[in-house]
Coordinates of C-alpha atoms in Angstrom, one line a residue:
M15 CA 94.2 -7.3 -98.2
R16 CA 91.2 -5.1 -98.4
D17 CA 88.2 -5.7 -96.2
P18 CA 85.7 -7.4 -98.6
L19 CA 82.8 -5.5 -97.0
L20 CA 84.5 -2.3 -98.0
E21 CA 85.6 -3.4 -101.5
P22 CA 82.6 -1.7 -103.1
V23 CA 83.5 1.6 -101.4
A24 CA 87.0 1.4 -102.7
R25 CA 85.8 0.6 -106.2
A26 CA 83.3 3.4 -106.2
A27 CA 85.9 5.8 -105.0
D28 CA 88.2 4.9 -107.8
I29 CA 85.4 5.4 -110.3
L30 CA 84.7 8.8 -108.9
L31 CA 88.3 9.8 -109.0
A32 CA 88.4 9.1 -112.8
A33 CA 85.0 10.9 -113.2
E34 CA 86.2 14.0 -111.3
R35 CA 89.5 14.5 -113.3
P36 CA 88.1 16.3 -116.3
I37 CA 85.9 18.6 -114.2
R38 CA 88.1 21.6 -113.7
V39 CA 85.9 24.3 -112.2
L40 CA 88.3 27.3 -111.9
R41 CA 89.9 26.6 -115.3
T42 CA 86.5 26.4 -117.0
V43 CA 85.1 29.6 -115.5
G44 CA 88.3 31.6 -115.9
W45 CA 88.4 34.7 -118.0
A46 CA 91.1 35.4 -120.6
P47 CA 93.3 38.4 -119.9
S48 CA 91.9 40.1 -123.0
V49 CA 88.5 40.4 -121.2
K50 CA 90.0 42.9 -118.7
R51 CA 91.9 44.8 -121.4
R52 CA 88.7 45.3 -123.5
F53 CA 86.7 46.3 -120.4
F54 CA 89.1 49.2 -119.5
A55 CA 89.6 50.1 -123.2
A56 CA 85.9 50.7 -123.3
G57 CA 86.1 53.0 -120.3
A58 CA 84.8 50.5 -117.8
R59 CA 81.3 51.4 -118.8
E60 CA 80.2 48.2 -120.6
L61 CA 79.6 44.7 -119.4
P62 CA 82.6 42.4 -120.2
K63 CA 82.4 40.2 -123.2
V64 CA 83.2 36.6 -122.0
E65 CA 83.2 33.3 -123.8
Y66 CA 83.4 29.9 -122.1
E67 CA 84.6 26.6 -123.4
R68 CA 81.8 24.1 -123.5
V69 CA 82.3 21.0 -121.3
D70 CA 81.1 17.5 -122.2
V71 CA 80.1 15.9 -118.9
H72 CA 78.3 12.9 -120.3
H73 CA 81.0 10.4 -119.3
T74 CA 81.3 11.9 -115.8
L75 CA 77.6 11.6 -115.2
E76 CA 77.6 8.0 -116.3
A77 CA 80.5 7.2 -114.0
V78 CA 78.8 8.9 -111.1
A79 CA 75.7 6.7 -111.6
K80 CA 77.9 3.5 -111.6
A81 CA 79.6 4.6 -108.3
R82 CA 76.2 5.2 -106.7
E83 CA 75.1 1.7 -107.7
L84 CA 78.0 0.2 -105.7
C85 CA 77.1 2.0 -102.4
V86 CA 73.4 1.9 -101.6
G87 CA 73.7 0.9 -97.9
S88 CA 73.5 3.1 -94.8
S89 CA 77.1 2.8 -93.4
N90 CA 79.2 5.9 -92.9
A91 CA 81.5 4.9 -95.7
E92 CA 78.7 4.4 -98.2
R93 CA 77.2 7.7 -97.3
W94 CA 80.6 9.3 -97.8
V95 CA 80.8 7.8 -101.3
R96 CA 77.3 9.2 -102.1
R97 CA 78.3 12.7 -100.9
Q98 CA 81.3 12.6 -103.2
A99 CA 79.1 11.4 -106.0
D100 CA 76.7 14.3 -105.4
A101 CA 79.5 16.8 -105.4
V102 CA 81.1 15.5 -108.6
E103 CA 77.7 15.5 -110.3
R104 CA 76.8 19.0 -109.2
S105 CA 80.2 20.3 -110.3
A106 CA 79.7 18.6 -113.7
R107 CA 76.2 20.0 -114.2
M108 CA 77.4 23.4 -113.1
L109 CA 80.1 23.5 -115.7
A110 CA 77.7 22.3 -118.4
S111 CA 75.6 25.4 -117.7
V112 CA 78.1 28.2 -117.6
G113 CA 76.7 31.6 -118.5
T114 CA 73.1 30.6 -117.7
P115 CA 70.9 30.9 -114.6
A116 CA 71.2 27.1 -114.0
F117 CA 74.9 27.7 -113.3
Y118 CA 73.9 29.6 -110.1
E119 CA 71.5 26.9 -109.0
H120 CA 74.3 24.3 -109.0
S121 CA 76.8 26.7 -107.5
A122 CA 74.4 27.4 -104.7
A123 CA 73.9 23.7 -104.0
L124 CA 77.7 23.1 -104.0
Y125 CA 79.0 26.1 -102.1
G126 CA 76.0 27.6 -100.4
T127 CA 74.8 31.2 -100.5
P128 CA 75.3 34.3 -98.3
K129 CA 71.8 33.7 -96.7
A130 CA 72.2 30.0 -96.1
P131 CA 72.3 29.1 -92.4
L132 CA 75.7 28.5 -90.8
A133 CA 76.4 25.4 -88.7
D134 CA 74.3 26.9 -85.8
E135 CA 71.4 26.9 -88.2
V136 CA 70.5 30.5 -87.1
R137 CA 73.1 32.9 -88.4
T138 CA 74.2 33.4 -92.0
P139 CA 77.4 34.2 -93.8
L140 CA 75.9 37.5 -94.9
E141 CA 75.1 38.5 -91.3
L142 CA 78.7 37.6 -90.3
A143 CA 80.1 39.6 -93.2
R144 CA 78.1 42.7 -92.3
E145 CA 79.0 42.5 -88.7
L146 CA 82.7 42.1 -89.5
D147 CA 82.5 45.0 -91.9
A148 CA 80.9 47.2 -89.2
V149 CA 83.5 46.3 -86.6
L150 CA 86.4 46.8 -89.0
S151 CA 85.1 50.1 -90.3
A152 CA 85.6 51.5 -86.8
Y153 CA 89.3 51.0 -87.3
S154 CA 89.6 52.3 -90.8
A155 CA 91.1 55.6 -89.6
V156 CA 93.1 54.2 -86.7
D157 CA 96.8 53.4 -86.8
L158 CA 97.0 49.8 -85.9
G159 CA 100.8 49.8 -85.7
A160 CA 101.4 48.3 -89.2
P161 CA 104.7 49.1 -90.9
P162 CA 104.6 51.7 -93.7
A163 CA 102.9 50.5 -96.8
A164 CA 105.2 48.6 -99.1
C165 CA 104.9 46.6 -102.3
H166 CA 106.8 43.4 -101.8
L167 CA 107.7 41.9 -105.2
S168 CA 106.7 38.4 -106.3
T169 CA 110.4 37.3 -106.3
F170 CA 110.8 38.3 -102.6
I171 CA 107.6 36.5 -101.6
A172 CA 108.5 33.4 -103.7
D173 CA 111.8 33.1 -101.9
Q174 CA 110.2 33.1 -98.5
V175 CA 107.6 30.6 -99.6
R176 CA 110.2 28.4 -101.2
V177 CA 112.3 28.2 -98.0
A178 CA 109.2 27.4 -95.9
V179 CA 108.0 24.5 -98.1
I180 CA 111.4 22.9 -98.4
A181 CA 111.7 23.0 -94.6
H182 CA 108.3 21.4 -94.1
F183 CA 108.0 19.0 -97.0
G184 CA 111.6 18.1 -97.8
E185 CA 111.8 16.2 -101.1
D186 CA 108.0 16.5 -101.5
A187 CA 108.2 20.3 -101.5
P188 CA 106.1 21.8 -104.3
D189 CA 107.7 24.0 -106.9
V190 CA 107.2 27.7 -106.3
E191 CA 106.7 29.4 -109.7
I192 CA 106.3 33.0 -110.8
V193 CA 103.9 33.2 -113.7
E194 CA 102.8 36.0 -116.0
H195 CA 99.0 35.5 -115.9
L196 CA 97.0 34.2 -112.9
S197 CA 93.4 35.0 -111.8
A198 CA 94.6 35.7 -108.2
N199 CA 97.9 36.9 -106.7
A200 CA 98.8 33.3 -105.9
L201 CA 97.3 29.9 -106.4
A202 CA 98.1 26.4 -105.1
K203 CA 98.1 23.3 -107.3
A204 CA 98.8 19.8 -106.2
R205 CA 102.6 20.1 -106.8
A206 CA 103.2 23.8 -107.3
I207 CA 102.4 27.2 -105.8
L208 CA 102.0 29.8 -108.5
I209 CA 102.7 33.5 -107.9
R210 CA 101.7 36.2 -110.3
R211 CA 104.7 38.3 -111.4
D212 CA 103.1 41.7 -111.3
A213 CA 101.3 41.2 -108.0
C214 CA 102.0 43.6 -105.1
F215 CA 102.2 41.9 -101.7
T216 CA 102.0 43.3 -98.2
D217 CA 104.1 42.5 -95.2
R218 CA 101.7 39.8 -94.1
D219 CA 101.2 38.1 -97.5
A220 CA 104.1 35.7 -97.3
Q221 CA 102.9 34.2 -94.0
Q222 CA 99.4 34.0 -95.4
L223 CA 100.5 32.2 -98.5
I224 CA 102.6 29.8 -96.5
Q225 CA 99.8 28.9 -94.0
H226 CA 96.9 29.0 -96.5
E227 CA 98.3 27.6 -99.8
A228 CA 101.3 25.5 -98.7
L229 CA 100.4 24.2 -95.2
V230 CA 96.7 23.4 -96.0
H231 CA 96.0 23.2 -99.8
V232 CA 99.3 21.6 -100.9
L233 CA 99.6 19.6 -97.7
T234 CA 96.2 18.0 -98.1
S235 CA 96.9 17.3 -101.7
L236 CA 100.1 15.5 -100.8
N237 CA 98.5 13.5 -98.1
G238 CA 95.7 12.5 -100.5
H239 CA 98.4 11.6 -103.1
Y240 CA 99.8 9.1 -100.6
Q241 CA 96.5 7.5 -99.9
Q242 CA 97.3 4.4 -102.1
R243 CA 94.1 2.5 -101.2
L244 CA 91.7 5.5 -101.4
P245 CA 93.2 8.0 -103.8
L246 CA 89.9 9.9 -104.2
L247 CA 91.2 11.8 -101.2
S248 CA 93.6 13.6 -103.4
A249 CA 90.8 15.2 -105.4
G250 CA 89.5 18.6 -104.5
H251 CA 86.0 19.3 -105.7
G252 CA 83.0 21.4 -104.8
G253 CA 82.1 19.1 -101.9
T254 CA 85.4 19.7 -100.1
T255 CA 85.9 23.4 -100.9
R256 CA 84.1 24.8 -97.8
T257 CA 86.3 22.8 -95.3
Q258 CA 89.4 23.3 -97.4
E259 CA 89.1 27.1 -97.4
G260 CA 87.9 27.2 -93.8
L261 CA 91.0 25.3 -92.7
A262 CA 93.2 27.5 -94.8
V263 CA 91.7 30.8 -93.4
F264 CA 91.8 29.3 -89.8
A265 CA 95.5 28.5 -90.3
E266 CA 96.1 32.2 -91.1
L267 CA 94.2 33.1 -88.0
I268 CA 95.8 30.8 -85.5
N269 CA 99.3 31.8 -86.9
G270 CA 98.7 35.5 -86.7
G271 CA 98.6 36.1 -90.4
L272 CA 94.9 37.1 -90.7
D273 CA 94.9 40.9 -90.7
P274 CA 91.9 43.3 -90.9
D275 CA 92.4 44.0 -94.6
R276 CA 92.3 40.3 -95.4
L277 CA 89.2 39.7 -93.2
R278 CA 87.4 42.7 -94.8
R279 CA 88.1 41.4 -98.3
L280 CA 86.5 38.1 -97.3
A281 CA 83.5 39.9 -96.0
D282 CA 83.2 42.1 -99.1
R283 CA 83.1 39.1 -101.3
V284 CA 80.1 37.7 -99.4
I285 CA 78.3 41.1 -99.6
A286 CA 79.0 41.4 -103.3
I287 CA 77.7 37.9 -104.0
Q288 CA 74.4 38.8 -102.3
M289 CA 74.3 42.0 -104.4
A290 CA 74.5 39.9 -107.5
I291 CA 71.9 37.4 -106.4
D292 CA 69.6 40.4 -105.8
G293 CA 70.1 41.6 -109.3
A294 CA 73.2 43.8 -109.4
D295 CA 75.1 43.4 -112.6
F296 CA 78.9 43.3 -113.2
L297 CA 79.1 47.1 -113.4
D298 CA 77.2 47.6 -110.1
V299 CA 79.5 45.2 -108.3
Y300 CA 82.6 46.6 -110.0
G301 CA 81.5 50.0 -108.7
Y302 CA 81.0 48.6 -105.2
F303 CA 84.6 47.3 -105.1
L304 CA 86.0 50.4 -106.7
E305 CA 84.5 52.5 -103.9
R306 CA 85.9 50.0 -101.3
T307 CA 89.4 49.7 -102.7
G308 CA 90.0 52.8 -104.8
A309 CA 91.9 50.6 -107.3
A310 CA 90.3 49.9 -110.7
E311 CA 92.1 46.7 -111.5
Q312 CA 91.6 45.2 -108.1
A313 CA 87.9 46.2 -108.3
F314 CA 87.7 44.4 -111.7
E315 CA 89.3 41.2 -110.3
N316 CA 87.1 41.2 -107.2
A317 CA 84.0 41.6 -109.4
R318 CA 85.2 38.9 -111.8
R319 CA 85.4 36.4 -108.9
V320 CA 81.7 37.0 -108.3
F321 CA 80.5 36.7 -111.9
R322 CA 82.9 34.1 -113.5
G323 CA 80.7 31.4 -115.0
G324 CA 77.5 33.2 -114.1
V325 CA 75.2 35.8 -115.6
L326 CA 76.9 39.2 -116.0
E327 CA 73.5 41.0 -116.0
G328 CA 72.9 39.8 -112.5
G329 CA 70.8 37.3 -110.6
A330 CA 73.0 34.3 -111.1
P331 CA 76.6 34.6 -109.7
F332 CA 79.3 32.1 -108.8
T333 CA 78.9 31.6 -105.0
K334 CA 82.2 29.9 -104.2
D335 CA 83.6 33.0 -102.4
A336 CA 80.9 32.7 -99.8
V337 CA 82.7 29.6 -98.4
Y338 CA 85.6 31.4 -96.9
L339 CA 83.7 32.9 -93.9
D340 CA 81.3 30.0 -93.8
G341 CA 84.1 27.5 -93.8
L342 CA 86.1 29.5 -91.2
L343 CA 83.3 29.4 -88.7
R344 CA 82.5 25.8 -89.3
V345 CA 86.1 24.7 -88.9
H346 CA 86.5 26.9 -85.8
D347 CA 83.4 25.4 -84.2
F348 CA 84.4 21.9 -85.1
L349 CA 87.8 22.4 -83.6
R350 CA 86.4 23.9 -80.5
V351 CA 84.1 20.9 -79.9
A352 CA 86.9 18.4 -80.8
V353 CA 89.3 20.1 -78.3
K354 CA 86.6 20.0 -75.6
A355 CA 85.9 16.3 -76.3
G356 CA 89.7 15.5 -76.3
R357 CA 89.5 14.3 -79.9
A358 CA 93.0 15.1 -81.3
D359 CA 92.5 12.1 -83.6
A360 CA 89.6 13.8 -85.3
I361 CA 91.6 17.0 -85.7
R362 CA 94.4 15.1 -87.5
T363 CA 91.8 13.3 -89.6
L364 CA 90.9 16.6 -91.2
F365 CA 94.3 16.4 -93.0
V366 CA 94.3 12.9 -94.5
G367 CA 93.3 14.5 -97.9
K368 CA 90.6 16.6 -99.4
L369 CA 87.5 16.2 -97.4
D370 CA 84.5 17.9 -95.8
I371 CA 84.0 18.0 -92.0
E372 CA 80.9 15.8 -92.4
D373 CA 83.3 13.1 -93.8
V374 CA 85.2 12.7 -90.5
P375 CA 83.1 9.7 -89.1
A376 CA 83.5 7.7 -92.3
L377 CA 87.2 8.5 -92.6
C378 CA 87.8 7.5 -89.0
E379 CA 86.1 4.2 -89.7
L380 CA 88.0 3.7 -93.0
T381 CA 91.3 4.5 -91.2
L382 CA 90.6 1.7 -88.6
A383 CA 89.7 -0.6 -91.5
G384 CA 93.1 0.1 -93.2
L385 CA 91.8 1.9 -96.3
V386 CA 92.9 5.4 -95.1
A387 CA 96.5 6.1 -94.0
P388 CA 97.3 8.6 -91.3
P389 CA 98.3 12.0 -92.7
R390 CA 102.0 12.0 -93.7
F391 CA 102.2 15.8 -93.2
L392 CA 100.5 18.0 -90.7
P393 CA 100.7 21.8 -90.2
P394 CA 102.9 22.9 -87.3
W395 CA 99.8 24.1 -85.3
V396 CA 98.5 20.5 -85.4
L397 CA 101.8 18.8 -84.8
D398 CA 102.0 20.8 -81.6
L399 CA 98.5 21.3 -80.3
R400 CA 99.4 23.5 -77.3
T401 CA 98.5 26.9 -78.9
L402 CA 95.3 25.5 -80.5
V403 CA 94.1 23.8 -77.3
A404 CA 94.8 26.9 -75.1
S405 CA 93.1 29.3 -77.6
L406 CA 90.0 27.2 -78.1
A407 CA 89.6 26.2 -74.5
Y408 CA 89.5 29.9 -73.6
A409 CA 87.0 30.5 -76.5
T410 CA 84.8 27.7 -75.0
F411 CA 84.9 29.4 -71.6
L412 CA 83.9 32.8 -73.2
D413 CA 80.7 31.1 -74.4
R414 CA 79.5 31.2 -70.8
V415 CA 80.0 34.9 -70.4
D416 CA 76.9 37.0 -70.8
L417 CA 78.1 39.4 -73.5
R418 CA 75.1 41.7 -73.2
R419 CA 76.0 42.5 -69.6
V420 CA 79.6 42.9 -70.5
E421 CA 78.8 45.3 -73.3
A422 CA 76.5 47.3 -71.1
R423 CA 79.1 47.6 -68.4
Y424 CA 82.1 48.4 -70.5
G425 CA 80.2 50.3 -73.1
E426 CA 79.1 52.8 -70.4
L427 CA 82.7 53.0 -69.1
L428 CA 84.1 53.7 -72.6
A429 CA 81.4 56.3 -73.3
S430 CA 82.6 58.2 -70.2
A431 CA 86.2 58.1 -71.4
P432 CA 87.4 61.0 -73.7
R433 CA 88.6 59.7 -77.0
L434 CA 92.4 60.1 -77.6
P435 CA 94.2 60.8 -80.8
S436 CA 94.8 57.6 -82.8
V437 CA 98.6 58.0 -82.4
V438 CA 100.2 59.2 -79.2
N439 CA 103.8 60.1 -79.3
E440 CA 105.9 59.6 -76.2
E441 CA 108.9 61.8 -75.5

């Protein structure tokens, strides 16, 4: 039996689940393949011509209002419902304003912006992106020991992902499909992982896909699917994106799959979003990515991510890609504090479904009340916490080190050491 005091929360969550279903952000703001063909046929000198399907959000907004009426109290659970309602409403209004400046306003409220404060309320994603870019630039001409460049085919990557998901999920394993057209190299759906046939993958991409798409995005979808009493947790929306992507990138990091190229791509996206906010148009941002990558099609796809749904002339981009670095830092900080506090239960709660870190108190309460079930699946690094605890305990200790003194001491030492060739061959 449901707790009668929480019955309004469960009813409101069911209403929001139905309200959220027709709001498909990435599908609505997606560009047809013909947009890219026309762009390059015109010599990559004209703004793309993009048309969007208009979305009727009237019924969604009505349902959101009904859900809010059921939860007007101050409990954690009721506040959780209202946050979900806010996110669903923002997503709906954003899609209703595609191609206009209002789209950016709703996007910024949902996903943040490069200059919005991080969890420490001091630094910003843009500052982090620029610092990462500066550090990684120092290694641009250095041999980091990577194997020779190779293009791993989609069939090869799909086979590796397929083996991994069957081993982890058993009969619940998602399908791994190779498709002709996809906005990214790979994409996770609730029950499938899609891989673009003509994509070229590096030696690290299979591990990244497994950790990011399968063992976070698909895993939380499956866990949400099994939340029989609170199925809203199966729904991913703008209010859960920051934590979802933060967890996914952290999973790459803790498992050794996050390489400098990947990290630099995430930083570049943040910098490009700020360029667009400051008035750069699609051609400006395309040029920025072309200079960074040297690959025209990749530059187009990167620029497309920034402008999809927004204004191609500049000033109003899609800010979703700012959440990757923002979310990574927030998840990392949350996990550090949870490890220090001995809260393994709170770490596991992050995987009960699609949620935001701010939802953890409410979901812990709802778990104790019997409305939320423990996660059926957990990633290996959470099932066995030893690596996570050791890594984050050490990171916590490092906070006490005065980095300015360390930089002064070792910076002087390095300055006195002659620089060696990037590769030293030993006989």
